[in-house]
Coordinates of N, CA and C in Angstrom, one line a residue:
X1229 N 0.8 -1.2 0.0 CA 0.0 0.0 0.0 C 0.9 1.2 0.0
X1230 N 0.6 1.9 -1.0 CA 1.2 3.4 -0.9 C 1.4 4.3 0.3
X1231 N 2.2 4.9 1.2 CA 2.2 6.2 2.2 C 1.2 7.0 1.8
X1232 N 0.8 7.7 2.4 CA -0.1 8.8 2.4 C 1.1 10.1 2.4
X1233 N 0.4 11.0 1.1 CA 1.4 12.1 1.3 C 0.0 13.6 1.6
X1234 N 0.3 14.5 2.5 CA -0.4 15.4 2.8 C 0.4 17.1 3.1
X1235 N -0.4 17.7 2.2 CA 0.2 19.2 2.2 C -0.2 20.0 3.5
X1236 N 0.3 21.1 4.1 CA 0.2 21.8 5.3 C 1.3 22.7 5.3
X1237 N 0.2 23.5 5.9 CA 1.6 24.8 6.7 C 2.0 24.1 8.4
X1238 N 3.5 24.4 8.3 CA 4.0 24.5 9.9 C 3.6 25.8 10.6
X1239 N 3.0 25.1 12.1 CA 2.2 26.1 12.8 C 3.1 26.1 13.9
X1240 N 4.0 25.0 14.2 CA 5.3 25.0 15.1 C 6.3 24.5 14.8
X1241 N 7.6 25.4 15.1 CA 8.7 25.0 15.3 C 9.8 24.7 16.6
X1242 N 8.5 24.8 17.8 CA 9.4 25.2 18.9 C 10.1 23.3 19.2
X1243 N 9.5 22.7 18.8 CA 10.2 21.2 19.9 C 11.5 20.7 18.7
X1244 N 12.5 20.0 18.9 CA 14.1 19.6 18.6 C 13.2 18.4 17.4
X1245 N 13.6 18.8 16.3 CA 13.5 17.7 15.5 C 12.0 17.7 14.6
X1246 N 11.5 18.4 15.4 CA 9.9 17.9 15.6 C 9.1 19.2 14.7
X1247 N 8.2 19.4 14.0 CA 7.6 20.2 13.9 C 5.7 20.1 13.9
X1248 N 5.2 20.8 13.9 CA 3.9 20.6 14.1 C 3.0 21.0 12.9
X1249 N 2.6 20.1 11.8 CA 2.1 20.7 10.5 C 0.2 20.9 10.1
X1250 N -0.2 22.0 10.0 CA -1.9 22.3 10.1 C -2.1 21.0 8.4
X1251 N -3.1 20.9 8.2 CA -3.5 20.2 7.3 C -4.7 20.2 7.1
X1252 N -5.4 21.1 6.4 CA -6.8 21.5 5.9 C -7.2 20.6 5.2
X1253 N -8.6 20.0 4.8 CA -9.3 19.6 3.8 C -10.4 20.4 3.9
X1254 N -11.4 20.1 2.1 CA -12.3 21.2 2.4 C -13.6 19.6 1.5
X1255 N -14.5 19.6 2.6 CA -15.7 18.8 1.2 C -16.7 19.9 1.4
X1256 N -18.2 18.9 0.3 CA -19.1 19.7 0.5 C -20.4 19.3 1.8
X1257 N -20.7 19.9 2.5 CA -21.4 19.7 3.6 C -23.0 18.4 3.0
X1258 N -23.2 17.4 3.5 CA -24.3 16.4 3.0 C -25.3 17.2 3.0
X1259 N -26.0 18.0 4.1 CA -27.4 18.5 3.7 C -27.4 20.0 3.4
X1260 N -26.3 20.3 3.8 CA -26.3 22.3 3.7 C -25.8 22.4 2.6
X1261 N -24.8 21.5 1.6 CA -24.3 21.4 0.4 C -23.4 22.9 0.4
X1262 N -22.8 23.0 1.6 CA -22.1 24.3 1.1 C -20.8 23.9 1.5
X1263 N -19.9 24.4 1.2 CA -18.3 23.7 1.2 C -17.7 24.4 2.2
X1264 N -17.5 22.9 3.6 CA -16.8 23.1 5.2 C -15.3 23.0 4.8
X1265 N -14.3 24.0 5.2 CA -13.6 23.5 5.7 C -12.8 22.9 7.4
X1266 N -12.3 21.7 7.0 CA -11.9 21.2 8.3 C -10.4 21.1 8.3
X1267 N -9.8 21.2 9.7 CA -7.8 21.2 9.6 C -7.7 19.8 10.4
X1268 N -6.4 19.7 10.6 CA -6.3 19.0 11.7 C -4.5 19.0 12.0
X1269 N -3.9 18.7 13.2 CA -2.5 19.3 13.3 C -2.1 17.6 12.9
X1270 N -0.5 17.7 12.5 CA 0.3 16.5 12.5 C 1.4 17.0 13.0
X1271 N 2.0 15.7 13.8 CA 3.4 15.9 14.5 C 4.1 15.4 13.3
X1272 N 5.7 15.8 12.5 CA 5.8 15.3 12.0 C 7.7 16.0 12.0
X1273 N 8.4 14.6 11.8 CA 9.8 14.6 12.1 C 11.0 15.8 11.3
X1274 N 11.2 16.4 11.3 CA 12.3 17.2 10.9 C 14.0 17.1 11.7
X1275 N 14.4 16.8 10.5 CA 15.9 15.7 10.9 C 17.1 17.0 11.2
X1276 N 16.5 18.1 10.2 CA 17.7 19.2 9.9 C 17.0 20.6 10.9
X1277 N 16.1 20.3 11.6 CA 15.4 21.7 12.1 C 15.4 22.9 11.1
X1278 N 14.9 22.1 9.2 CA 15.3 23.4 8.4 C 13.8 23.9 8.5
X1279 N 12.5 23.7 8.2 CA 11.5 24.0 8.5 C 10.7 25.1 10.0
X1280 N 10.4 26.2 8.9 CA 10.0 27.3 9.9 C 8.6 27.6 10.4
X1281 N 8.0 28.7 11.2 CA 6.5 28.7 11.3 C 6.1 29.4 10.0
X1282 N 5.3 29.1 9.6 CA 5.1 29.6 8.0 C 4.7 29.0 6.8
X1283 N 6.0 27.9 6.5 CA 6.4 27.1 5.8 C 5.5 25.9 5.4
X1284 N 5.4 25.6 4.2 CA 4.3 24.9 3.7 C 5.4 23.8 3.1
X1285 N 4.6 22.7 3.8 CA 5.6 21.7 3.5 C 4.5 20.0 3.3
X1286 N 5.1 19.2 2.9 CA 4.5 17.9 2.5 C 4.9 17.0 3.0
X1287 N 3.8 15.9 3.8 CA 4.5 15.3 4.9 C 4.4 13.3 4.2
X1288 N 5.1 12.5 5.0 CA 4.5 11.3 4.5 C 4.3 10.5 5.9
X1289 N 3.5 9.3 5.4 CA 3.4 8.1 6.3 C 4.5 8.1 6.8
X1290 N 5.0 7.5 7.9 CA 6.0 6.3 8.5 C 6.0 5.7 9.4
X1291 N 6.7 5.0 10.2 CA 6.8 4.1 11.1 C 6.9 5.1 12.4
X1292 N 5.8 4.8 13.5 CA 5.8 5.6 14.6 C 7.6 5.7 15.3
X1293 N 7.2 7.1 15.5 CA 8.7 7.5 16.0 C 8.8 8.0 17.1
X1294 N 7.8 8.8 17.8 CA 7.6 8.6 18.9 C 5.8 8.6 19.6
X1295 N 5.5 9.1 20.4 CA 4.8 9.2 20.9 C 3.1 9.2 19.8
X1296 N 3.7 10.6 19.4 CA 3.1 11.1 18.6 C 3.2 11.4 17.1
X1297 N 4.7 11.3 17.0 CA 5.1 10.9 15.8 C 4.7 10.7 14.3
X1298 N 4.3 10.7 13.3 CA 3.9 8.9 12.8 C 4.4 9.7 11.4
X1299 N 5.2 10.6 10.8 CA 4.9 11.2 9.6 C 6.1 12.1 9.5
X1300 N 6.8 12.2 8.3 CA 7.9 12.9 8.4 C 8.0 13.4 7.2
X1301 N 9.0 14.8 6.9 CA 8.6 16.2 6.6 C 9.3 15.7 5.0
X1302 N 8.9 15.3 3.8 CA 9.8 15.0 2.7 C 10.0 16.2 1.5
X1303 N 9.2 16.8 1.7 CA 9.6 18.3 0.7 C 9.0 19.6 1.0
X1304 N 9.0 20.8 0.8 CA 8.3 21.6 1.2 C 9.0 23.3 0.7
X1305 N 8.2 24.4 0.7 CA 8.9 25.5 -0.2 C 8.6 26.9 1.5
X1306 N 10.2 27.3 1.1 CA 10.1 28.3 2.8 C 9.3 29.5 1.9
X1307 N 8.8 30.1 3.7 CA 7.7 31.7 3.3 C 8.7 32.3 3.0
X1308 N 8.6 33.2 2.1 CA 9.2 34.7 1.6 C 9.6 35.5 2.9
X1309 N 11.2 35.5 3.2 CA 11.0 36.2 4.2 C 11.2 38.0 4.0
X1310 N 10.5 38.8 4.5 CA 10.1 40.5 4.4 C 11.8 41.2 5.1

């Protein structure tokens, strides 16, 4: 079975290794037929702490790493910084 790969902004960068990525989907609501969107956070591994708050990045499956773990950071493009 294929990994699951999922787009998101990082909403944290404060923990070692670690970053915390938002992950929106959007359907259309069953009876209201109007289009919800929903997020949800992912913990997910950063080896080089190069990922910032901002930063939109693509995460994949993997083998739990820790606690919370389960998903690690394989490509992603940094914010424009001002």
């Amino acid at each position: 079975m294929p990994k699951r790969l999922l787009q998101g902004v990082v909403v944290s960068d404060k923990q070692d290794k670690t970053v915390v990525v938002r992950v929106e989907r959007r359907f259309t609501h069953p009876l209201l037929k109007k289009t919800v969107r929903r997020s949800k956070k992912y913990h997910a591994h950063d080896e080089a702490n190069a990922w910032k708050e901002g930063d939109t990045v693509w995460i994949e499956e993997s083998r739990p790493l820790s606690k919370l773990k389960n998903w690690v950071v394989v490509q992603g493009e940094k914010r424009a910084e001002v």
